[in-house]
Coordinates of C-alpha atoms in Angstrom, one line a residue:
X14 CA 0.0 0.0 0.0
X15 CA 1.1 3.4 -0.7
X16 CA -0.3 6.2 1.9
X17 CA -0.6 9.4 -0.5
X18 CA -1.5 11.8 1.8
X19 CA -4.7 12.9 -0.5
X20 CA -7.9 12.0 -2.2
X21 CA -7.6 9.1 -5.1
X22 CA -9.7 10.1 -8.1
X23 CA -10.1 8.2 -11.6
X24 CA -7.2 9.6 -14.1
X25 CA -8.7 12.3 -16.0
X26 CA -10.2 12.4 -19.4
X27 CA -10.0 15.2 -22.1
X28 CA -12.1 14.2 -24.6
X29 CA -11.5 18.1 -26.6
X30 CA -8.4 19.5 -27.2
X31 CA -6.0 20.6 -30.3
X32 CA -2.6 20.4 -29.1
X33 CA -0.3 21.4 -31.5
X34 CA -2.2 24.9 -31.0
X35 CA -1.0 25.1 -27.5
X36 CA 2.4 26.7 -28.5
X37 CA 0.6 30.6 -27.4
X38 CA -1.1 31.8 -24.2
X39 CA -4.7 32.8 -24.7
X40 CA -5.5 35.1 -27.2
X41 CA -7.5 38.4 -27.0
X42 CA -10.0 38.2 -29.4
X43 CA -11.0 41.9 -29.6
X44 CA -13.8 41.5 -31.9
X45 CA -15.7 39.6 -29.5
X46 CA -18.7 38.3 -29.8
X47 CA -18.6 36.3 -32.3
X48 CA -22.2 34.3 -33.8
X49 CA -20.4 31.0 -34.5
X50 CA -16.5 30.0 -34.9
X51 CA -16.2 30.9 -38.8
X52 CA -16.2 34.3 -38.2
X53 CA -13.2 34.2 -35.1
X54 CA -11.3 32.5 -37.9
X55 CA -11.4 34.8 -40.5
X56 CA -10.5 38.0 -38.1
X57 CA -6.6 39.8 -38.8
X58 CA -5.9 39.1 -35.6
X59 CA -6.3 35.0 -35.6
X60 CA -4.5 35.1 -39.0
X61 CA -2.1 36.9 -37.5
X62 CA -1.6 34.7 -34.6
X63 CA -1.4 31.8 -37.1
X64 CA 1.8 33.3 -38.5
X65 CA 3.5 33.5 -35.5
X66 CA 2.4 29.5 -34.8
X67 CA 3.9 28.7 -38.4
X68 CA 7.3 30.3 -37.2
X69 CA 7.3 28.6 -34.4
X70 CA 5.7 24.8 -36.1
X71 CA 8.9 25.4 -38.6
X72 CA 11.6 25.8 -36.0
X73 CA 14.1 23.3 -36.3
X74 CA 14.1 22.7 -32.4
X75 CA 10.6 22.4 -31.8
X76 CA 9.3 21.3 -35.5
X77 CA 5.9 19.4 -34.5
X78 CA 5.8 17.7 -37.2
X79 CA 9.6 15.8 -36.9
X80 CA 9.8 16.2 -32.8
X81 CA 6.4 16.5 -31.4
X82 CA 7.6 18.9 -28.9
X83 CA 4.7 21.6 -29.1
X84 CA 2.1 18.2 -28.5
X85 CA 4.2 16.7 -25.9
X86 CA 4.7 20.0 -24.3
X87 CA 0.3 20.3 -24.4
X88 CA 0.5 16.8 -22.9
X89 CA 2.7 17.9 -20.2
X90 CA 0.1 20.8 -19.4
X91 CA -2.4 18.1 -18.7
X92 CA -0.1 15.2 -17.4
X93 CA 0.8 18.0 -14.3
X94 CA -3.5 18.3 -13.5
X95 CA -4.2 14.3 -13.6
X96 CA -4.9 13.4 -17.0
X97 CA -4.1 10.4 -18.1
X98 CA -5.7 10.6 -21.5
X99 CA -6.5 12.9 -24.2
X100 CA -8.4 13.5 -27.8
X101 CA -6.7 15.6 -30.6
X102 CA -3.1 14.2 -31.3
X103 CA -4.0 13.3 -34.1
X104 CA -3.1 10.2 -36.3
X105 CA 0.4 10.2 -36.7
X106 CA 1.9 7.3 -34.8
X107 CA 4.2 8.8 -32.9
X108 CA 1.6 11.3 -31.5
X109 CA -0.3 8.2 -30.1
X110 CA 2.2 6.0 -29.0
X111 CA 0.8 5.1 -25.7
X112 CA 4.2 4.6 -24.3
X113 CA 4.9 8.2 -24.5
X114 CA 3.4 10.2 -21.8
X115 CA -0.5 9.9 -22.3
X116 CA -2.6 7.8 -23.8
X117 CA -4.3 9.4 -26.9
X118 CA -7.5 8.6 -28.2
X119 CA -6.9 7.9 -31.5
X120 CA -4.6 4.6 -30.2
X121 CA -6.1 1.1 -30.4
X122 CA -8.1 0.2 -28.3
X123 CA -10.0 3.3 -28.9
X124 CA -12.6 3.0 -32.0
X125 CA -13.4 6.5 -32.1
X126 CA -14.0 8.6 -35.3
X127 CA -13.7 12.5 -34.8
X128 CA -14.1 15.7 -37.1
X129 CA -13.5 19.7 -36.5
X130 CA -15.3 20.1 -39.6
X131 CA -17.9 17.3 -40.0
X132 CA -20.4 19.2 -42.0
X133 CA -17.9 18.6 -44.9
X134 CA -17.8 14.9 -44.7
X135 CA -19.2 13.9 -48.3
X136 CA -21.7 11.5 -48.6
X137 CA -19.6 8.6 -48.8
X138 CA -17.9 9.8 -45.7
X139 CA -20.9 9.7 -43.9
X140 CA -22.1 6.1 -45.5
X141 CA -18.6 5.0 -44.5
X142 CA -18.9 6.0 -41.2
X143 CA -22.5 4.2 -40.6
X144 CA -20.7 0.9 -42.2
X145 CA -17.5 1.2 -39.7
X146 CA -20.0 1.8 -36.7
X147 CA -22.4 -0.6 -37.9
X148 CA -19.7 -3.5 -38.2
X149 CA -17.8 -2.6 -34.5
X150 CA -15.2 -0.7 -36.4
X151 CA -16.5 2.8 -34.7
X152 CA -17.8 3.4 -31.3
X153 CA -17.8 6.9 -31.0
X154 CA -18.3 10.0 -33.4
X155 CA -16.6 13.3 -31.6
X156 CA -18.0 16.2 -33.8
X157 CA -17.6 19.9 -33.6
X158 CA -21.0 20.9 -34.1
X159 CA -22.8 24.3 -33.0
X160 CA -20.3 26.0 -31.7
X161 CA -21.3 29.7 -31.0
X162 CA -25.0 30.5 -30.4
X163 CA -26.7 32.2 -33.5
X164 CA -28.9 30.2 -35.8
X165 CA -26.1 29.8 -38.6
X166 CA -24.5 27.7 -35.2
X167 CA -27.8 25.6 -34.2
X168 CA -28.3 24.6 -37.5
X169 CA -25.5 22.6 -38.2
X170 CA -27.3 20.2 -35.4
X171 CA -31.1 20.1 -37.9
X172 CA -27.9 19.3 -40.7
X173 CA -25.9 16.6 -39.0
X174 CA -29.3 15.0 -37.7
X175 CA -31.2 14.9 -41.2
X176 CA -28.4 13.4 -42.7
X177 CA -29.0 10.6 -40.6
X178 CA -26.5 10.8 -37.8
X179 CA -27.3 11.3 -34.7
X180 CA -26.9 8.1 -33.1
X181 CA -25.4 7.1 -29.6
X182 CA -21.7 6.7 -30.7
X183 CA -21.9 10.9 -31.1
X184 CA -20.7 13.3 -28.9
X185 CA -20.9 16.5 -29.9
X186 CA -17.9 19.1 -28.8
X187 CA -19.7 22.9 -27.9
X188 CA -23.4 22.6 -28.6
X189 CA -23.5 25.9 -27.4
X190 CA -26.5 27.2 -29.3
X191 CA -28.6 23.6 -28.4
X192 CA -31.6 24.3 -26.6
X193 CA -34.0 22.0 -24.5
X194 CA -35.3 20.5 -27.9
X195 CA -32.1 19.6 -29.3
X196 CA -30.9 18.0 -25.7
X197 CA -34.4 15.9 -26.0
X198 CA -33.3 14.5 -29.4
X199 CA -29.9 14.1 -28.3
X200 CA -31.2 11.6 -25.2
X201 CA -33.2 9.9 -27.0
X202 CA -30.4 8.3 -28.9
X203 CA -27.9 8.4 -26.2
X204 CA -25.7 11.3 -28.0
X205 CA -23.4 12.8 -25.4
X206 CA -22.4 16.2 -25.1
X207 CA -18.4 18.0 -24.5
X208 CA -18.3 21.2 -22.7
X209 CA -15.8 23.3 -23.1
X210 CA -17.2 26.3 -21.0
X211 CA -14.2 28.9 -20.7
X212 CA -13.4 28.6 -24.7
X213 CA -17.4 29.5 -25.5
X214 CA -17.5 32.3 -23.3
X215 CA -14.2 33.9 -24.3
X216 CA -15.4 33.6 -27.9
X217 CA -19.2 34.2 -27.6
X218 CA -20.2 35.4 -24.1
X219 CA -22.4 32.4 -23.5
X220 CA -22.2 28.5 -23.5
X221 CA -23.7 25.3 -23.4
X222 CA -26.8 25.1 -21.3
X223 CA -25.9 22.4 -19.8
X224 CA -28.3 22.2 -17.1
X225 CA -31.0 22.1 -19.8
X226 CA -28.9 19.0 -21.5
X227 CA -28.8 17.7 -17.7
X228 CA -32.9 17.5 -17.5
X229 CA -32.5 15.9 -20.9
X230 CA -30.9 13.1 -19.6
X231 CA -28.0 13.7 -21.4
X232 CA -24.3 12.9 -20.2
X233 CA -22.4 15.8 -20.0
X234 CA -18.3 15.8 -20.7
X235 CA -16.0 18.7 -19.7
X236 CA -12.6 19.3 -21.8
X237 CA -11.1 22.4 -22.1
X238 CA -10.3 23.0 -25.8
X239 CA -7.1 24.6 -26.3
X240 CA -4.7 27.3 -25.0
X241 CA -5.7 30.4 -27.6
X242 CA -9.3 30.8 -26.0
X243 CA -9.2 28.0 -23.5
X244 CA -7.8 26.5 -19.8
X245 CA -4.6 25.1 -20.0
X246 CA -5.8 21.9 -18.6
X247 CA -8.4 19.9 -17.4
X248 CA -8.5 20.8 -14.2
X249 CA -8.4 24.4 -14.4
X250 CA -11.5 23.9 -16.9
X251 CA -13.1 22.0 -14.3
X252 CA -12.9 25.0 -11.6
X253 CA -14.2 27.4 -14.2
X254 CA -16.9 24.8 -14.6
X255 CA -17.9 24.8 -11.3
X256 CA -17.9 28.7 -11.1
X257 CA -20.5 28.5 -13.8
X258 CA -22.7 25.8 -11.7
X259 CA -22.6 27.6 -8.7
X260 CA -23.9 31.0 -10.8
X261 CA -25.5 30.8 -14.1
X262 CA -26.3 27.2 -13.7
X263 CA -28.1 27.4 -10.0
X264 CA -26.1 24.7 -8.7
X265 CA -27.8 22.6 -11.0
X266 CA -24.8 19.5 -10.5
X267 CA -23.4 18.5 -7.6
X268 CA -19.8 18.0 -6.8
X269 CA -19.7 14.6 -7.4
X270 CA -21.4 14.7 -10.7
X271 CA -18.8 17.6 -12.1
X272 CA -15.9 14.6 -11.1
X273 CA -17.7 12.4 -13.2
X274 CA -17.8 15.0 -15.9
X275 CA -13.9 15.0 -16.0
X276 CA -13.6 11.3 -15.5
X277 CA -16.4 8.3 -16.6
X278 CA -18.3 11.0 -18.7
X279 CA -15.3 12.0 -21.0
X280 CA -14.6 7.7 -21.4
X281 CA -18.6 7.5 -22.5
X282 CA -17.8 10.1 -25.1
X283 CA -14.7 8.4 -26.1
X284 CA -16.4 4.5 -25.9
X285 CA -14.3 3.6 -23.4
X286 CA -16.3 3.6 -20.2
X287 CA -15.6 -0.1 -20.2
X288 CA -11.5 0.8 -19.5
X289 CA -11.4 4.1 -18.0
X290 CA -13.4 6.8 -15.8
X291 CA -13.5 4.7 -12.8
X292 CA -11.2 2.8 -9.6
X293 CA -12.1 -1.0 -10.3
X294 CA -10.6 -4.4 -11.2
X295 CA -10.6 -4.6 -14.6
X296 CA -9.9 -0.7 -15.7
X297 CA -6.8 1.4 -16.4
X298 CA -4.6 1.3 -13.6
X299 CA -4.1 5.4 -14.2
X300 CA -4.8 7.3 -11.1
X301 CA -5.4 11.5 -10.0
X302 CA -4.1 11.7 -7.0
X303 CA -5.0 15.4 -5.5

């Protein structure tokens, strides 16, 4: 037995990140608030920020693409709050090698099929898709979808869902303009939603309502998106969370349920609840120890 001196929690999950972005603190955005995340994008000020992370992407010393140091330097960010595993490395193998700091989602034996931009997978993407999660191949969809809160936003949801794919392997990163209607179709499927508070209300000046998604039914995941408009880590995310419970949200989760939100509720989204999110015989031995 080892006597940690603290409280043992489930290794945490970030189910939402992008971290060969996290090379820059967080970013002003002065022509906030933005309707939906196309028009951040296309500001002077992002572009301009996107130079700088070129410069840096193309040093010889930190070259992401040949050392992986800006990813394994995001990976450090979250190793240092109790994460033990984390979504947006990417495919390259190196990224996901589980034997190098933290297990990434896109490693075997995670079946999980994600998209920033899912509302430009052709129609053979999307036929391919229902064939890989139809067959085992796929066991969860992490989509970007609604992220701000105008209309152009909501509808990408109406989109995604007449296409025929809203289905319980989805999670759905932001949702930030989903209302009780949405959150009702959502549970009645067993789609999953990713909160990434702090990133929505630099950008938009609102989020998620995710005490409307909790009377859904539905379960609720908290990551915290990246450095430019986000927390640097899980954790921090979670206390920025909780300041949002305790005010806008009127206490609507207890603290027990905001754990599960960083732990069992990101390995839902991720189809992996039967590995991680929880202390028992059988899971991933990785532990949080605050």
């Amino acid at each position: 037995n080892v006597d940690t001196g603290g409280i043992v929690f489930p290794g945490l999950f970030d189910v939402h990140n992008h971290l060969s972005y996290n090379s820059f603190p967080t970013l002003m955005f002065n022509e906030f608030p933005f309707g939906h995340r196309d028009e951040w994008a296309a500001t002077s000020e992002y572009s301009s920020w996107g130079g700088f992370r070129t410069t840096v992407m193309s040093s010889a010393s930190v070259n992401d693409g040949t050392t992986q140091t800006i990813t394994k330097y995001a990976e450090c960010l979250e190793l240092m709050a109790g994460c033990i595993a984390i979504q947006g490395g990417g495919n390259n193998k190196e990224y996901v090698n589980p034997n190098v700091i933290l297990y990434n989602l896109e490693q075997f034996p995670a079946r999980v099929w994600d998209s920033t931009f899912p509302w430009n997978a052709s129609a053979s993407d999307r036929s391919e898709l229902l064939a890989e999660i139809a067959g085992g191949a796929i066991n969860a969809t992490i989509i970007h979808l609604s992220e701000g809160l105008d209309e152009y936003a909501r509808a990408q949801f109406d989109d995604w869902r007449n296409k025929g794919m809203l289905n319980s392997t989805v999670a759905i990163i932001h949702g930030a303009a989903l209302g009780s209607s949405e959150f009702a179709q959502m549970a009645a499927v067993g789609a999953k939603l990713i909160w990434s508070p702090m990133s929505n209300m630099k950008l938009y000046g609102g989020t998620a309502n995710v005490k409307a998604a909790k009377q859904a039914g539905v379960t609720v995941a908290i990551s915290p998106d990246w450095t430019p408009s986000g927390c640097y880590n899980i954790l921090e995310e979670l206390g920025y969370a909780w300041q949002l419970n305790t005010t806008i949200f009127s206490n609507a989760y207890t603290a027990r349920e905001m754990c599960d939100m960083v732990t069992v509720n990101g390995a839902k989204c991720a189809g992996l609840d039967g590995h991680y999110g929880k202390i028992a015989v059988g899971y991933n031995a990785g532990l949080c120890v605050i």
